[in-house]
Short mmCIF file of C-alpha atoms and ligand atoms in Angstrom, two decimals:
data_model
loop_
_atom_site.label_atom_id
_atom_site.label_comp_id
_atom_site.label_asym_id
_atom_site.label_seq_id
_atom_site.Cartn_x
_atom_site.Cartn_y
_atom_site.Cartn_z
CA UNK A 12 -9.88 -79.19 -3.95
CA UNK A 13 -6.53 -79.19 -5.49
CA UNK A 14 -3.88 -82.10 -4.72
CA UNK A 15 -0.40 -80.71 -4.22
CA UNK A 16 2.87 -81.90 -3.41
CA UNK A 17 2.29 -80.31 0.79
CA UNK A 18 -0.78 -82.37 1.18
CA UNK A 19 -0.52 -85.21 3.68
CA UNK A 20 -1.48 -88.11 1.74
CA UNK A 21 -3.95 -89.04 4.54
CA UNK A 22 -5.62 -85.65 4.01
CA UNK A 23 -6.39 -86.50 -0.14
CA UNK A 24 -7.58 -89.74 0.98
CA UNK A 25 -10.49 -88.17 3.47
CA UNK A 26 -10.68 -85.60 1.04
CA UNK A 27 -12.14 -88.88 -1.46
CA UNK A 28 -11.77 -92.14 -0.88
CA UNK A 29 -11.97 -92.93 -4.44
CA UNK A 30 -8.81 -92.35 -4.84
CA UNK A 31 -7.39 -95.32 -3.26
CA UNK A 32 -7.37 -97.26 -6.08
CA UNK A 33 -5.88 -94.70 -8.35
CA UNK A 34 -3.00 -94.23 -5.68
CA UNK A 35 -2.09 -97.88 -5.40
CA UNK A 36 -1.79 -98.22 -9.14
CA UNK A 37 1.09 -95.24 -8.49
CA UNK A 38 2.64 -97.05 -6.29
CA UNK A 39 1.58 -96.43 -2.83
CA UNK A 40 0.13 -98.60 -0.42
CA UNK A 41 -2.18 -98.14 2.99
CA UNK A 42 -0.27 -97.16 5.90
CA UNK A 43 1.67 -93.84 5.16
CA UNK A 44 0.95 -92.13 8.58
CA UNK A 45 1.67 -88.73 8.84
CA UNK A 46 4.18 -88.49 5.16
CA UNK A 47 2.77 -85.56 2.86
CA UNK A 48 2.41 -86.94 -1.20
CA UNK A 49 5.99 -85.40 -1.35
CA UNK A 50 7.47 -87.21 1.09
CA UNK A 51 5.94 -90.55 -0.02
CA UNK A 52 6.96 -90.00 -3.57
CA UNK A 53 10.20 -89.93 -2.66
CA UNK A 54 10.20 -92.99 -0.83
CA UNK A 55 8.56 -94.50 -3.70
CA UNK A 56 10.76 -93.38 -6.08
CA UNK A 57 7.32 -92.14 -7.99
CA UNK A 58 7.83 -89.11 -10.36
CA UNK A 59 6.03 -86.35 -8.26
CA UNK A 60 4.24 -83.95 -11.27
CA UNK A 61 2.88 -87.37 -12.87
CA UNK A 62 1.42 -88.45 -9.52
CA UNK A 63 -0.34 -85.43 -9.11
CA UNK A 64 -1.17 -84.84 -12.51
CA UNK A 65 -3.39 -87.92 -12.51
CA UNK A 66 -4.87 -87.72 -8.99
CA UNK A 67 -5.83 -83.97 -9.88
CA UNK A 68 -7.18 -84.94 -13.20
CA UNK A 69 -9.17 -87.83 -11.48
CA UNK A 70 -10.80 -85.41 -9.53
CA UNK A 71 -11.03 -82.20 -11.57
CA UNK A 72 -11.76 -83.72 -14.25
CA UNK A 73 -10.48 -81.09 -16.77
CA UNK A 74 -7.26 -82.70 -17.78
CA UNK A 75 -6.29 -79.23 -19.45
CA UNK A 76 -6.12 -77.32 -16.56
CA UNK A 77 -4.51 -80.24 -14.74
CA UNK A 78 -1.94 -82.07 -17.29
CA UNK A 79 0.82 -80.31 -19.27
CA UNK A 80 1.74 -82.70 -22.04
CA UNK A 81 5.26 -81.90 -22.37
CA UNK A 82 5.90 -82.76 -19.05
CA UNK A 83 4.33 -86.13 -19.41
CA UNK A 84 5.96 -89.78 -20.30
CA UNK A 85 4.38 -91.79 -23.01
CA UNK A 86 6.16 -94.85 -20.67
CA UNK A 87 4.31 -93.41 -17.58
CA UNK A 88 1.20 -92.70 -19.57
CA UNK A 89 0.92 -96.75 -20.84
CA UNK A 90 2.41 -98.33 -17.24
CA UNK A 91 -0.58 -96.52 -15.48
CA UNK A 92 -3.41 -97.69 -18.09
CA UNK A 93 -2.07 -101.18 -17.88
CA UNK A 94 -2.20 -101.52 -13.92
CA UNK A 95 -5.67 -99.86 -14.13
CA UNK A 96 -6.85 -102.04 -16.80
CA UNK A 97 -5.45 -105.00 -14.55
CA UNK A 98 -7.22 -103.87 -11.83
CA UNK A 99 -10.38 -103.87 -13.47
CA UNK A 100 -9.65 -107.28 -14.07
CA UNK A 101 -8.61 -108.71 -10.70
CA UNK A 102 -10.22 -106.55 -8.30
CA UNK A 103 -13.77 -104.67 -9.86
CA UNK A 104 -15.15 -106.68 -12.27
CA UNK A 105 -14.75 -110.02 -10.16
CA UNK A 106 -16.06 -107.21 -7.26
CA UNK A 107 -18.75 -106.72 -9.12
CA UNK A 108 -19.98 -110.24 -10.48
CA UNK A 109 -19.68 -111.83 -6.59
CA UNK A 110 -22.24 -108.57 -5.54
CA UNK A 111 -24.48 -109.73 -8.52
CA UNK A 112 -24.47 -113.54 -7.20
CA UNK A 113 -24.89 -112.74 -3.75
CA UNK A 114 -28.02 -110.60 -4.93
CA UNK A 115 -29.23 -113.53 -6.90
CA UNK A 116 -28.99 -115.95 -3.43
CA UNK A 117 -30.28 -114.14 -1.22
CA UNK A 118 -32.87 -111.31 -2.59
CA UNK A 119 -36.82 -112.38 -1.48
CA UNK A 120 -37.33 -111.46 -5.62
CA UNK A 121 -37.51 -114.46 -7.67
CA UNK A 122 -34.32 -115.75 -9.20
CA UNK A 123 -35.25 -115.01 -12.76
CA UNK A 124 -36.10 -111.80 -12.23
CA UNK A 125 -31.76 -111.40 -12.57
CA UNK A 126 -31.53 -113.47 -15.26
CA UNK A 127 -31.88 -110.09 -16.85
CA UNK A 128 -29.03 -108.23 -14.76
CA UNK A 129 -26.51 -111.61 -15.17
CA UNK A 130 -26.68 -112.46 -18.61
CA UNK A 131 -26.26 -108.21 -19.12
CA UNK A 132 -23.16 -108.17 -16.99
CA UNK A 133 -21.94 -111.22 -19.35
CA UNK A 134 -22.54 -109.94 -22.43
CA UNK A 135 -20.90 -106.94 -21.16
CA UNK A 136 -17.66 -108.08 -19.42
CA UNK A 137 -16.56 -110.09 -23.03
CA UNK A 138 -16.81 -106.59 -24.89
CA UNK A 139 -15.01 -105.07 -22.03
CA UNK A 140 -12.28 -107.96 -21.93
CA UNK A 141 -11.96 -107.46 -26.02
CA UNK A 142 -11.77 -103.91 -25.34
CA UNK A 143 -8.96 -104.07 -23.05
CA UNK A 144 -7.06 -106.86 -24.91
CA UNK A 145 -7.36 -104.38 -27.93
CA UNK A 146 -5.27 -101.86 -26.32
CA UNK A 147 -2.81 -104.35 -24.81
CA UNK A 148 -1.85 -106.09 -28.21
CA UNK A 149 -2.45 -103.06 -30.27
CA UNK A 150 -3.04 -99.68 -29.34
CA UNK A 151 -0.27 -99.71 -26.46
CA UNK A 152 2.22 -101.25 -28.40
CA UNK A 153 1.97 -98.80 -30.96
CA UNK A 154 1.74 -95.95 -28.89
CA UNK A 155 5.38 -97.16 -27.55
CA UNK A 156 6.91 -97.96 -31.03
CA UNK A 157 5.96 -93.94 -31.99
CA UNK A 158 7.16 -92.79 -28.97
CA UNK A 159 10.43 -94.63 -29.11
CA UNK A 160 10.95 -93.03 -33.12
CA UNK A 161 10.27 -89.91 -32.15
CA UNK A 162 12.83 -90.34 -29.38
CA UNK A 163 15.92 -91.32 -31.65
CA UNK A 164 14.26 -88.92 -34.61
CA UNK A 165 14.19 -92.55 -36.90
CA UNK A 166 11.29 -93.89 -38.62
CA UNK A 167 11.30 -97.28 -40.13
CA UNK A 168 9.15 -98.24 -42.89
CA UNK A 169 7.31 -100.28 -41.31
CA UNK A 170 6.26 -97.75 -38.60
CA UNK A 171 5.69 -94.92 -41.54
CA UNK A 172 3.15 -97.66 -43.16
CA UNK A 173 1.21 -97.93 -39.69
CA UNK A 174 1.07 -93.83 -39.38
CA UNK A 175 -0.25 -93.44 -43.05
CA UNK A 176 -2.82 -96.35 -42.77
CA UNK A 177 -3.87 -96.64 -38.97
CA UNK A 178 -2.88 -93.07 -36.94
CA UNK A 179 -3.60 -92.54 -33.97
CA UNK A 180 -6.64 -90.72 -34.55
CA UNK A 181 -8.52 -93.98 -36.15
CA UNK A 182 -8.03 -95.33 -32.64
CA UNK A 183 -9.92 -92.08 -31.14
CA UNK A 184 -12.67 -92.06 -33.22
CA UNK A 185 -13.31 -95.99 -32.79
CA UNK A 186 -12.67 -95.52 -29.06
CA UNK A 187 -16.05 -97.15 -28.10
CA UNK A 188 -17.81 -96.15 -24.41
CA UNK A 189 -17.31 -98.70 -22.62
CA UNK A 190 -19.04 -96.52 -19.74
CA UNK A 191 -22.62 -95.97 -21.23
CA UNK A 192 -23.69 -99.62 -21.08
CA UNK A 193 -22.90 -99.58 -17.53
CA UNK A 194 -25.72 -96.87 -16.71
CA UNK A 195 -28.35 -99.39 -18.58
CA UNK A 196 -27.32 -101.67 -16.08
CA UNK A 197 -27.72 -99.38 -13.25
CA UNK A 198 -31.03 -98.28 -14.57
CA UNK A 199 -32.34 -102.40 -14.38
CA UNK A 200 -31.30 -102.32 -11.17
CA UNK A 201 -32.83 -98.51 -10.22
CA UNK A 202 -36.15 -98.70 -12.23
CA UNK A 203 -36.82 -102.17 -13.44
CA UNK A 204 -36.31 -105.18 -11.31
CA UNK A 205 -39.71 -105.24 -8.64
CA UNK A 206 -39.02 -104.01 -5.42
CA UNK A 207 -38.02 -106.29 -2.68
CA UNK A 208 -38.28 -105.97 1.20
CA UNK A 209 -34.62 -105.16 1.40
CA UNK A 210 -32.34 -103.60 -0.64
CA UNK A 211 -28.97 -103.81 0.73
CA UNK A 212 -27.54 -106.05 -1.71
CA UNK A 213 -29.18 -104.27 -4.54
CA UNK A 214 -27.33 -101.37 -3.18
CA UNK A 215 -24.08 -103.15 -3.11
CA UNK A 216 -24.34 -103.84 -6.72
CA UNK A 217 -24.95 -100.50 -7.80
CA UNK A 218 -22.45 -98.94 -5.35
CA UNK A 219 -19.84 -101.20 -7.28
CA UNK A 220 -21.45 -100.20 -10.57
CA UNK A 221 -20.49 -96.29 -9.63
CA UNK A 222 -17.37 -97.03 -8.65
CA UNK A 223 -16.41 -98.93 -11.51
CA UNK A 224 -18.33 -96.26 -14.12
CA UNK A 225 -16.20 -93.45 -12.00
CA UNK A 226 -13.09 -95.17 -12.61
CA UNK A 227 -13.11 -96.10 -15.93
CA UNK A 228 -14.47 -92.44 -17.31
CA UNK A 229 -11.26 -90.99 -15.72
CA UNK A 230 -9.42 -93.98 -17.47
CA UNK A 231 -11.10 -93.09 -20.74
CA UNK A 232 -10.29 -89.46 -20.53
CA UNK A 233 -6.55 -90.11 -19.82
CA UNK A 234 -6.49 -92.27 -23.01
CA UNK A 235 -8.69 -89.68 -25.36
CA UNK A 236 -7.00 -86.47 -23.87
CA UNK A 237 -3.60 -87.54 -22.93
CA UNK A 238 -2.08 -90.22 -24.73
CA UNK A 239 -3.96 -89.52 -27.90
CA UNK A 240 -3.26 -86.14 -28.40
CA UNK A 241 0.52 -86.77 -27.45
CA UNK A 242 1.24 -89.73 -29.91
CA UNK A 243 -0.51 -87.40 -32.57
CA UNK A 244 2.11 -84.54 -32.25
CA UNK A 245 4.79 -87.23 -32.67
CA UNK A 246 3.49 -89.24 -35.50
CA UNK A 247 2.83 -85.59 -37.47
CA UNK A 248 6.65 -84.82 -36.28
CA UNK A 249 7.72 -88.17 -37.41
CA UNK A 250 5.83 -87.61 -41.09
CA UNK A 251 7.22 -84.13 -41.52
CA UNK A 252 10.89 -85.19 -40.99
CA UNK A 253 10.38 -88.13 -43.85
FE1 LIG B 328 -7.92 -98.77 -21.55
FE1 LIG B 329 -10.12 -97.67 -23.69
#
């Protein structure tokens, strides 16, 4: 199903609930009664085309069909990664590490039977924190410094050093998947740990492990097919006019 501007906002939500999250980093909160995505935008003061740009590419997947770059902000672009990456922060990664402890407490298996799945989820939250701290200190602010030259047509030297040595492009291709080690996770949980009389909490840690792989594909694909591809054009504009 496509998302457009018509839609009650309550009717996207039932449509998938996964897009909660993605709606609140936009700017809108529960309780929106009857107001169609239009109406709410409006309210919000929330450009409408990006909103549905990145709901519909969230659940369509195929940002081509969804996402016309001219029409997008590089400022837009960056704001949404950056509440998204906070959110992984505050909300799903602490969601997920409290599901993993409350697994270790209370499953019948023996504790060190998830020394396994802990000290995994460790290893893999510091390369996921560097990851993320990597964009913030680098990657973003250069995305904005190119997008602000290309604005006013004026490139420094500085900036001309960064496009010859480090383009955009060197940031694609090092782009590591910070998805993949997420599904070897999953797979201790599915296959590997013993079974237990109850699985509940197992459950609840890979329910959180979805929802957090989910997420942060869509987040991946907005950085690899949106703002990569944009900040490309610019730096090759910003070379030619040199
Ligand atoms: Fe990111
Ligand atoms: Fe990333």
């Amino acid at each position: 199903m496509f998302i457009t501007r018509n839609m009650k906002m309550a009717d996207a939500i039932h449509h998938n609930h996964l897009l909660l999250p993605v709606i609140n980093r936009l700017g809108i909160q529960l309780g929106f009664g009857d107001l169609s995505i239009e109406q709410l935008c409006d309210e919000k003061g929330i450009d409408i085309d990006f909103f549905l740009m990145i709901v519909n590419a969230f659940l369509d997947h195929d940002i081509n069909k969804t996402m016309k770059l001219d029409n997008v902000s590089v400022e837009q672009v960056v704001v949404y990664l950056k509440a998204t990456h906070q959110y992984y922060l505050e909300r799903m990664i602490p969601e997920v590490e409290n599901r993993i402890n409350a697994l270790i407490q209370h499953s019948d298996i023996d504790q060190k039977q998830f020394l396994l799945v802990k000290n995994f989820f460790e290893e893999y939250k510091h390369e996921f924190y560097a990851h993320l701290k990597h964009e913030e200190q680098s990657i973003y602010p250069y995305v904005l410094e190119v997008n602000q030259a290309n604005k006013i047509g004026k490139l420094e030297e500085d900036l001309l050093q960064k496009i010859q040595n480090e383009p955009i492009d060197s940031y694609a291709e090092e782009h590591t998947d910070i998805e993949s080690k997420l599904f070897d996770l999953k797979n201790i949980l599915i296959k590997y740990l013993p079974e237990s009389k109850d699985s509940y909490l197992r459950n609840q840690v890979l329910n959180a492990l979805f929802k957090l792989e989910n997420d942060l594909n869509d987040h991946s694909r907005i950085e690899n097919m949106v703002l990569v591809p944009m900040i490309s054009v610019m730096e090759n504009e910003l070379l030619k006019s040199c």
